[in-house]
Tab-separated table of C-alpha atoms in Angstrom:
chain	number	residue	atom	x	y	z
C	1	UNK	CA	-3.140	-20.508	2.574
C	2	UNK	CA	-0.758	-18.146	4.676
C	3	UNK	CA	-1.692	-17.810	8.261
C	4	UNK	CA	-0.259	-16.371	11.303
C	5	UNK	CA	2.456	-18.612	11.891
C	6	UNK	CA	3.724	-17.774	8.119
C	7	UNK	CA	3.918	-14.155	8.840
C	8	UNK	CA	7.111	-13.902	11.610
C	9	UNK	CA	9.225	-10.682	12.276
C	10	UNK	CA	11.679	-9.633	9.774
C	11	UNK	CA	9.640	-11.827	6.787
C	12	UNK	CA	10.160	-9.598	3.520
C	13	UNK	CA	7.182	-10.503	1.364
C	14	UNK	CA	7.321	-9.292	-2.460
C	15	UNK	CA	4.369	-8.063	-3.920
C	16	UNK	CA	5.266	-7.453	-7.430
C	17	UNK	CA	5.174	-4.305	-9.452
C	18	UNK	CA	2.907	-2.318	-11.853
C	19	UNK	CA	3.483	0.381	-14.121
C	20	UNK	CA	1.028	3.428	-13.358
C	21	UNK	CA	-1.549	3.681	-16.375
C	22	UNK	CA	-2.424	7.337	-17.114
C	23	UNK	CA	-6.009	6.821	-17.630
C	24	UNK	CA	-6.731	4.479	-14.468
C	25	UNK	CA	-5.044	6.955	-12.579
C	26	UNK	CA	-7.085	9.781	-14.000
C	27	UNK	CA	-10.274	8.056	-13.546
C	28	UNK	CA	-9.406	7.482	-9.920
C	29	UNK	CA	-8.516	10.987	-9.221
C	30	UNK	CA	-11.888	12.316	-10.825
C	31	UNK	CA	-13.830	10.078	-8.285
C	32	UNK	CA	-11.851	10.387	-5.412
C	33	UNK	CA	-9.495	13.147	-5.295
C	34	UNK	CA	-10.189	15.658	-7.837
C	35	UNK	CA	-7.324	18.283	-6.980
C	36	UNK	CA	-6.135	19.928	-10.248
C	37	UNK	CA	-2.536	18.676	-10.332
C	38	UNK	CA	-4.067	14.854	-10.400
C	39	UNK	CA	-6.488	15.848	-13.183
C	40	UNK	CA	-4.756	18.671	-15.514
C	41	UNK	CA	-1.299	18.372	-17.373
C	42	UNK	CA	-0.534	22.063	-16.779
C	43	UNK	CA	-1.996	22.399	-13.504
C	44	UNK	CA	0.514	19.507	-12.612
C	45	UNK	CA	3.142	21.775	-14.227
C	46	UNK	CA	2.020	24.632	-12.181
C	47	UNK	CA	2.390	22.880	-9.099
C	48	UNK	CA	5.173	21.711	-6.575
C	49	UNK	CA	5.118	18.441	-8.468
C	50	UNK	CA	6.058	19.551	-11.723
C	51	UNK	CA	3.566	17.299	-13.645
C	52	UNK	CA	0.464	15.648	-13.227
C	53	UNK	CA	0.973	13.155	-10.721
C	54	UNK	CA	-0.866	10.677	-9.026
C	55	UNK	CA	-3.140	10.928	-6.194
C	56	UNK	CA	-1.504	9.150	-2.937
C	57	UNK	CA	-4.426	7.379	-2.271
C	58	UNK	CA	-4.159	6.006	-5.943
C	59	UNK	CA	-0.945	4.698	-5.047
C	60	UNK	CA	-2.092	3.534	-1.607
C	61	UNK	CA	-4.756	1.669	-3.805
C	62	UNK	CA	-2.303	0.178	-5.971
C	63	UNK	CA	-0.111	-0.920	-3.252
C	64	UNK	CA	-3.263	-2.641	-1.552
C	65	UNK	CA	-4.291	-4.695	-4.522
C	66	UNK	CA	-1.175	-6.117	-4.527
C	67	UNK	CA	-1.147	-6.669	-0.857
C	68	UNK	CA	-4.373	-8.473	-1.347
C	69	UNK	CA	-2.909	-10.418	-4.602
C	70	UNK	CA	0.022	-11.756	-2.754
C	71	UNK	CA	-1.179	-12.307	0.703
C	72	UNK	CA	-4.697	-11.742	1.517
C	73	UNK	CA	-6.484	-13.499	-1.032
C	74	UNK	CA	-5.316	-16.627	0.050
C	75	UNK	CA	-5.089	-16.168	4.008
C	76	UNK	CA	-6.638	-16.666	7.060
C	77	UNK	CA	-6.746	-12.661	7.358
C	78	UNK	CA	-9.317	-11.322	9.663
C	79	UNK	CA	-9.444	-7.761	8.635
C	80	UNK	CA	-7.097	-4.723	10.495
C	81	UNK	CA	-7.685	-2.701	12.994
C	82	UNK	CA	-5.717	0.156	11.260
C	83	UNK	CA	-2.391	1.625	11.007
C	84	UNK	CA	-0.067	4.327	12.609
C	85	UNK	CA	1.871	5.635	9.728
C	86	UNK	CA	0.968	6.392	6.147
C	87	UNK	CA	3.615	8.606	3.909
C	88	UNK	CA	3.609	9.955	0.393
C	89	UNK	CA	7.186	10.736	0.012
C	90	UNK	CA	7.631	11.277	-3.701
C	91	UNK	CA	5.571	11.985	-6.443
C	92	UNK	CA	4.092	9.373	-8.566
C	93	UNK	CA	3.727	9.818	-12.316
C	94	UNK	CA	1.910	7.881	-15.284
C	95	UNK	CA	4.567	5.384	-16.588
C	96	UNK	CA	6.263	5.024	-13.353
C	97	UNK	CA	6.969	1.563	-12.565
C	98	UNK	CA	6.608	0.668	-8.819
C	99	UNK	CA	7.728	-2.089	-6.812
C	100	UNK	CA	5.807	-3.438	-3.977
C	101	UNK	CA	6.912	-5.044	-0.473
C	102	UNK	CA	5.489	-5.972	2.585
C	103	UNK	CA	7.974	-6.476	5.985
C	104	UNK	CA	6.788	-8.068	8.971
C	105	UNK	CA	8.237	-5.845	11.733
C	106	UNK	CA	6.273	-7.805	14.562
C	107	UNK	CA	4.031	-10.824	15.393
C	108	UNK	CA	2.122	-11.955	18.403
C	109	UNK	CA	-0.818	-13.693	19.475
C	110	UNK	CA	-3.745	-11.528	21.085
C	111	UNK	CA	-4.092	-12.162	24.771
C	112	UNK	CA	-7.750	-12.044	24.889
C	113	UNK	CA	-8.126	-14.399	21.719
C	114	UNK	CA	-5.102	-16.616	21.573
C	115	UNK	CA	-6.079	-18.157	18.103
C	116	UNK	CA	-5.668	-14.564	16.592
C	117	UNK	CA	-2.380	-13.061	15.293
C	118	UNK	CA	-1.375	-9.377	15.009
C	119	UNK	CA	1.167	-8.635	12.667
C	120	UNK	CA	2.439	-5.354	12.271
C	121	UNK	CA	4.050	-4.822	8.673
C	122	UNK	CA	5.422	-2.194	6.724
C	123	UNK	CA	4.286	-1.641	3.244
C	124	UNK	CA	6.202	0.114	0.752
C	125	UNK	CA	5.932	1.236	-2.921
C	126	UNK	CA	9.377	2.088	-4.667
C	127	UNK	CA	10.233	4.020	-7.705
C	128	UNK	CA	13.939	2.563	-8.346
C	129	UNK	CA	15.732	3.121	-5.169
C	130	UNK	CA	13.393	5.434	-4.069
C	131	UNK	CA	10.482	4.923	-1.628
C	132	UNK	CA	7.338	6.841	-2.766
C	133	UNK	CA	4.797	5.348	-0.370
C	134	UNK	CA	5.008	3.824	2.948
C	135	UNK	CA	2.455	2.970	5.296
C	136	UNK	CA	2.705	0.844	8.898
C	137	UNK	CA	-0.377	-0.937	9.757
C	138	UNK	CA	-1.381	-3.903	11.477
C	139	UNK	CA	-3.442	-7.086	9.782
C	140	UNK	CA	-4.988	-9.782	12.282
C	141	UNK	CA	-4.748	-13.730	10.979
C	142	UNK	CA	-5.609	-16.495	12.671
C	143	UNK	CA	-3.437	-19.377	13.450
C	144	UNK	CA	-3.432	-22.734	12.494
C	145	UNK	CA	-2.910	-24.169	15.956
């Protein structure tokens, strides 16, 4: 089980990869982000994206699933107080393969609750060498102590 002590600053955690499924991407857009360039090939071609593109929220949800599968699902996670950055740096298209990772930026024990650690991390989704998605957020993990 992953606890606060396992998440020191500088640790890089590979989270795996996924190939973006067109039907899944469209289902998400229909439910949560029904903008034309996320739903229709022609609208996507006529947009600044140049083709049918994934919702940034869909990309974020793919990253979150990878984070849960690789870290949170077997950890002492106590949730998150939020983040301070969220960026969609380049469009994501059906068939793209995204590689996910998280890097621990800082880790400290809470002054008020010393059994609770605050871990700030940068999450990324890369398409090849290009960063398509980035977030900086904080997770709370209990210490083994």
